[in-house]
């Protein structure tokens, strides 16, 4: 973590073994930021606002600081480039009642959506710990909630990052910014092997250098050192 405050959580479901670095921080609930987009997508798919084959949304021409946001999007492109407006449009279409029912059903962190449909996951009311992130990811992956299999698979496909031999790395980053300062860097996901799937979550708090001390870089260093990913 290069001297920064951070935590790392790894769960091996086959062995039922948890590996946790910095247990105090790993148990502390903080804003999920863009890692929440996994579940925003799933909620929209389950409610039919989009489908695996029809997820197109038109950009409203409002300029954004990232060029890739300033264009029409599909679920795949929006997840890849973490396009806020796309997922905010899904959440706003769902409305507070549908969202609250969904986040209660999946038992997401503190379930608090009082920050509003456009902001609840952006350094606002909704909070979740790294340990909870991993537990929820495993339930998402195994479809413990009994959602439509095609919807689970559609979200999984958007999370795929890289393949190496028989292994696949999937995940989602998240960055929390308050008053122009990066306060949180997240990376959550899983590594699929031929005979097992390992789930992880990493967060870095108040990184000294947000451009280089990212949760994704920290995670890859750990996974490579532990010979989980190469």
Short mmCIF file of C-alpha atoms in Angstrom, two decimals:
data_model
loop_
_atom_site.label_atom_id
_atom_site.label_comp_id
_atom_site.label_asym_id
_atom_site.label_seq_id
_atom_site.Cartn_x
_atom_site.Cartn_y
_atom_site.Cartn_z
CA UNK A 1 0.00 0.00 0.00
CA UNK A 2 3.08 2.25 -0.23
CA UNK A 3 2.56 3.60 3.27
CA UNK A 4 -1.10 4.47 2.66
CA UNK A 5 -4.02 3.31 4.79
CA UNK A 6 -5.74 0.45 3.03
CA UNK A 7 -7.25 -2.99 3.37
CA UNK A 8 -7.40 -6.18 1.34
CA UNK A 9 -9.92 -9.01 1.66
CA UNK A 10 -9.73 -12.36 -0.11
CA UNK A 11 -12.24 -15.19 0.18
CA UNK A 12 -11.67 -18.76 -1.00
CA UNK A 13 -15.13 -20.41 -1.00
CA UNK A 14 -13.82 -23.91 -1.65
CA UNK A 15 -11.60 -23.83 1.44
CA UNK A 16 -13.96 -21.43 3.27
CA UNK A 17 -10.93 -19.32 4.16
CA UNK A 18 -10.85 -15.54 4.56
CA UNK A 19 -7.58 -13.61 4.29
CA UNK A 20 -7.80 -10.05 5.59
CA UNK A 21 -5.21 -7.29 5.81
CA UNK A 22 -6.17 -4.41 8.16
CA UNK A 23 -9.24 -5.95 9.76
CA UNK A 24 -10.39 -2.67 11.31
CA UNK A 25 -10.57 -0.87 7.98
CA UNK A 26 -11.96 -3.95 6.20
CA UNK A 27 -14.91 -3.94 8.60
CA UNK A 28 -15.55 -0.19 8.32
CA UNK A 29 -18.43 0.85 6.10
CA UNK A 30 -17.59 3.52 3.56
CA UNK A 31 -19.15 4.75 0.31
CA UNK A 32 -19.07 2.14 -2.48
CA UNK A 33 -18.67 4.77 -5.19
CA UNK A 34 -18.63 3.19 -8.66
CA UNK A 35 -18.37 -0.39 -7.40
CA UNK A 36 -22.12 -0.03 -6.81
CA UNK A 37 -22.68 0.03 -10.58
CA UNK A 38 -22.60 -3.76 -10.59
CA UNK A 39 -25.87 -3.75 -8.66
CA UNK A 40 -27.35 -0.72 -10.41
CA UNK A 41 -27.02 -2.72 -13.63
CA UNK A 42 -28.51 -5.83 -12.08
CA UNK A 43 -31.47 -3.91 -10.65
CA UNK A 44 -32.18 -2.37 -14.06
CA UNK A 45 -31.97 -5.74 -15.81
CA UNK A 46 -34.21 -7.46 -13.27
CA UNK A 47 -36.84 -4.75 -13.64
CA UNK A 48 -36.68 -4.71 -17.43
CA UNK A 49 -35.41 -1.14 -17.86
CA UNK A 50 -32.70 -2.64 -20.03
CA UNK A 51 -32.10 -6.18 -21.30
CA UNK A 52 -28.90 -8.08 -22.09
CA UNK A 53 -29.57 -7.44 -25.79
CA UNK A 54 -30.98 -3.90 -25.56
CA UNK A 55 -29.16 -1.63 -23.11
CA UNK A 56 -28.63 1.45 -25.31
CA UNK A 57 -29.04 4.90 -23.73
CA UNK A 58 -28.72 8.21 -25.56
CA UNK A 59 -26.34 10.87 -24.28
CA UNK A 60 -28.27 14.07 -23.50
CA UNK A 61 -25.38 16.25 -24.83
CA UNK A 62 -24.52 17.52 -21.34
CA UNK A 63 -20.71 17.74 -21.30
CA UNK A 64 -18.70 15.62 -18.86
CA UNK A 65 -15.00 15.77 -17.93
CA UNK A 66 -14.21 12.41 -19.55
CA UNK A 67 -14.45 12.20 -23.37
CA UNK A 68 -15.76 8.63 -23.35
CA UNK A 69 -18.76 9.78 -21.31
CA UNK A 70 -19.80 12.26 -23.98
CA UNK A 71 -21.48 9.76 -26.27
CA UNK A 72 -24.31 7.24 -26.37
CA UNK A 73 -23.74 4.16 -24.20
CA UNK A 74 -24.58 0.50 -23.77
CA UNK A 75 -24.23 -1.40 -20.51
CA UNK A 76 -20.90 -2.79 -21.70
CA UNK A 77 -19.40 0.58 -22.63
CA UNK A 78 -20.82 2.31 -19.55
CA UNK A 79 -19.37 -0.31 -17.20
CA UNK A 80 -16.00 -0.28 -18.97
CA UNK A 81 -15.66 3.51 -18.73
CA UNK A 82 -17.64 3.83 -15.46
CA UNK A 83 -20.07 6.33 -16.98
CA UNK A 84 -21.95 7.93 -14.11
CA UNK A 85 -24.81 9.42 -16.11
CA UNK A 86 -25.76 6.04 -17.58
CA UNK A 87 -26.21 4.37 -14.20
CA UNK A 88 -27.84 7.45 -12.71
CA UNK A 89 -30.42 7.29 -15.49
CA UNK A 90 -31.13 3.64 -14.62
CA UNK A 91 -31.51 4.44 -10.92
CA UNK A 92 -33.74 7.43 -11.60
CA UNK A 93 -35.95 5.31 -13.84
CA UNK A 94 -36.24 2.74 -11.07
CA UNK A 95 -37.18 5.33 -8.47
CA UNK A 96 -36.67 5.20 -4.69
CA UNK A 97 -39.23 2.49 -3.90
CA UNK A 98 -37.86 -0.04 -6.39
CA UNK A 99 -34.27 0.76 -5.42
CA UNK A 100 -34.94 0.41 -1.71
CA UNK A 101 -36.67 -2.93 -2.24
CA UNK A 102 -33.75 -4.19 -4.34
CA UNK A 103 -30.98 -3.10 -1.96
CA UNK A 104 -32.88 -4.53 1.01
CA UNK A 105 -33.30 -7.81 -0.87
CA UNK A 106 -29.58 -8.19 -1.55
CA UNK A 107 -28.71 -6.87 1.94
CA UNK A 108 -26.33 -4.23 0.62
CA UNK A 109 -24.31 -2.62 3.42
CA UNK A 110 -26.38 -0.18 5.45
CA UNK A 111 -29.25 -0.11 2.87
CA UNK A 112 -29.37 3.70 3.20
CA UNK A 113 -30.50 5.34 -0.04
CA UNK A 114 -31.55 8.62 1.57
CA UNK A 115 -28.91 10.50 -0.45
CA UNK A 116 -31.25 10.43 -3.45
CA UNK A 117 -31.45 8.34 -6.61
CA UNK A 118 -28.63 10.26 -8.32
CA UNK A 119 -26.16 10.42 -5.47
CA UNK A 120 -26.72 7.69 -2.85
CA UNK A 121 -23.63 5.70 -3.91
CA UNK A 122 -21.34 8.71 -4.47
CA UNK A 123 -19.77 9.56 -1.09
CA UNK A 124 -23.29 9.90 0.25
CA UNK A 125 -25.66 7.78 2.34
CA UNK A 126 -25.03 4.22 1.09
CA UNK A 127 -22.08 2.51 2.79
CA UNK A 128 -20.53 -0.94 2.72
CA UNK A 129 -17.39 -2.58 4.13
CA UNK A 130 -14.75 -4.45 2.16
CA UNK A 131 -15.75 -7.67 3.93
CA UNK A 132 -19.37 -7.10 2.94
CA UNK A 133 -18.31 -6.32 -0.65
CA UNK A 134 -16.66 -9.74 -0.92
CA UNK A 135 -19.57 -11.60 0.65
CA UNK A 136 -22.03 -9.88 -1.67
CA UNK A 137 -19.87 -10.52 -4.74
CA UNK A 138 -19.84 -14.24 -3.98
CA UNK A 139 -23.64 -14.23 -3.69
CA UNK A 140 -23.90 -12.30 -6.96
CA UNK A 141 -21.54 -14.72 -8.69
CA UNK A 142 -23.41 -17.83 -7.51
CA UNK A 143 -26.80 -16.13 -8.01
CA UNK A 144 -27.82 -16.79 -4.42
CA UNK A 145 -30.66 -14.28 -4.89
CA UNK A 146 -32.38 -16.28 -7.61
CA UNK A 147 -32.26 -13.61 -10.29
CA UNK A 148 -32.61 -14.34 -14.00
CA UNK A 149 -29.48 -16.25 -15.05
CA UNK A 150 -29.21 -14.25 -18.27
CA UNK A 151 -29.09 -11.01 -16.24
CA UNK A 152 -26.36 -12.30 -13.95
CA UNK A 153 -24.39 -13.44 -16.97
CA UNK A 154 -24.84 -10.09 -18.70
CA UNK A 155 -23.34 -8.22 -15.76
CA UNK A 156 -20.53 -10.75 -15.38
CA UNK A 157 -19.60 -10.24 -19.01
CA UNK A 158 -19.22 -6.47 -18.50
CA UNK A 159 -16.87 -7.06 -15.55
CA UNK A 160 -14.34 -9.18 -17.42
CA UNK A 161 -10.97 -7.43 -17.54
CA UNK A 162 -8.34 -9.91 -18.65
CA UNK A 163 -7.63 -13.58 -19.31
CA UNK A 164 -4.39 -15.42 -18.69
CA UNK A 165 -4.25 -19.07 -19.64
CA UNK A 166 -7.10 -20.81 -17.84
CA UNK A 167 -7.69 -17.83 -15.53
CA UNK A 168 -9.98 -14.82 -15.89
CA UNK A 169 -9.85 -11.60 -13.88
CA UNK A 170 -13.09 -9.65 -13.45
CA UNK A 171 -13.81 -6.58 -11.36
CA UNK A 172 -14.95 -3.01 -10.90
CA UNK A 173 -13.08 0.03 -9.69
CA UNK A 174 -14.48 2.94 -7.72
CA UNK A 175 -13.11 6.36 -6.81
CA UNK A 176 -14.49 8.63 -4.12
CA UNK A 177 -13.82 12.35 -4.58
CA UNK A 178 -14.75 15.05 -2.06
CA UNK A 179 -14.00 18.73 -2.75
CA UNK A 180 -11.70 17.73 -5.59
CA UNK A 181 -9.65 15.34 -3.42
CA UNK A 182 -9.57 11.56 -3.84
CA UNK A 183 -10.63 10.04 -0.52
CA UNK A 184 -11.19 6.42 -1.57
CA UNK A 185 -9.95 4.04 -4.24
CA UNK A 186 -11.78 0.71 -4.58
CA UNK A 187 -11.22 -2.43 -6.61
CA UNK A 188 -13.51 -5.42 -6.11
CA UNK A 189 -13.82 -8.58 -8.16
CA UNK A 190 -12.85 -12.19 -8.59
CA UNK A 191 -10.34 -14.50 -10.24
CA UNK A 192 -11.77 -17.58 -11.95
CA UNK A 193 -9.53 -20.61 -12.31
CA UNK A 194 -10.25 -24.06 -13.72
CA UNK A 195 -11.49 -25.36 -10.38
CA UNK A 196 -12.19 -22.38 -8.12
CA UNK A 197 -13.17 -18.70 -7.96
CA UNK A 198 -11.50 -16.34 -5.48
CA UNK A 199 -13.23 -13.11 -4.47
CA UNK A 200 -11.45 -9.94 -3.37
CA UNK A 201 -11.95 -6.32 -2.33
CA UNK A 202 -9.31 -3.66 -1.85
CA UNK A 203 -9.70 -0.09 -0.68
CA UNK A 204 -7.16 2.68 -0.19
CA UNK A 205 -8.11 5.66 1.93
CA UNK A 206 -6.80 9.16 1.18
CA UNK A 207 -4.05 7.96 -1.18
CA UNK A 208 -0.95 10.14 -1.16
CA UNK A 209 -0.72 9.87 -4.94
CA UNK A 210 -4.17 9.04 -6.42
CA UNK A 211 -2.69 8.57 -9.89
CA UNK A 212 -0.34 5.75 -8.87
CA UNK A 213 -1.57 4.41 -5.53
CA UNK A 214 -4.82 2.90 -6.81
CA UNK A 215 -6.67 -0.06 -5.37
CA UNK A 216 -6.40 -1.90 -8.70
CA UNK A 217 -2.60 -1.61 -8.76
CA UNK A 218 -2.33 -2.69 -5.13
CA UNK A 219 -4.62 -5.65 -5.80
CA UNK A 220 -2.66 -6.86 -8.82
CA UNK A 221 0.59 -6.70 -6.86
CA UNK A 222 -0.96 -8.82 -4.10
CA UNK A 223 -2.55 -11.34 -6.45
CA UNK A 224 0.69 -11.75 -8.36
CA UNK A 225 2.76 -12.08 -5.17
CA UNK A 226 0.39 -14.77 -3.90
CA UNK A 227 0.47 -16.51 -7.30
CA UNK A 228 -3.29 -16.11 -7.65
CA UNK A 229 -2.94 -14.12 -10.86
CA UNK A 230 -0.15 -13.76 -13.37
#
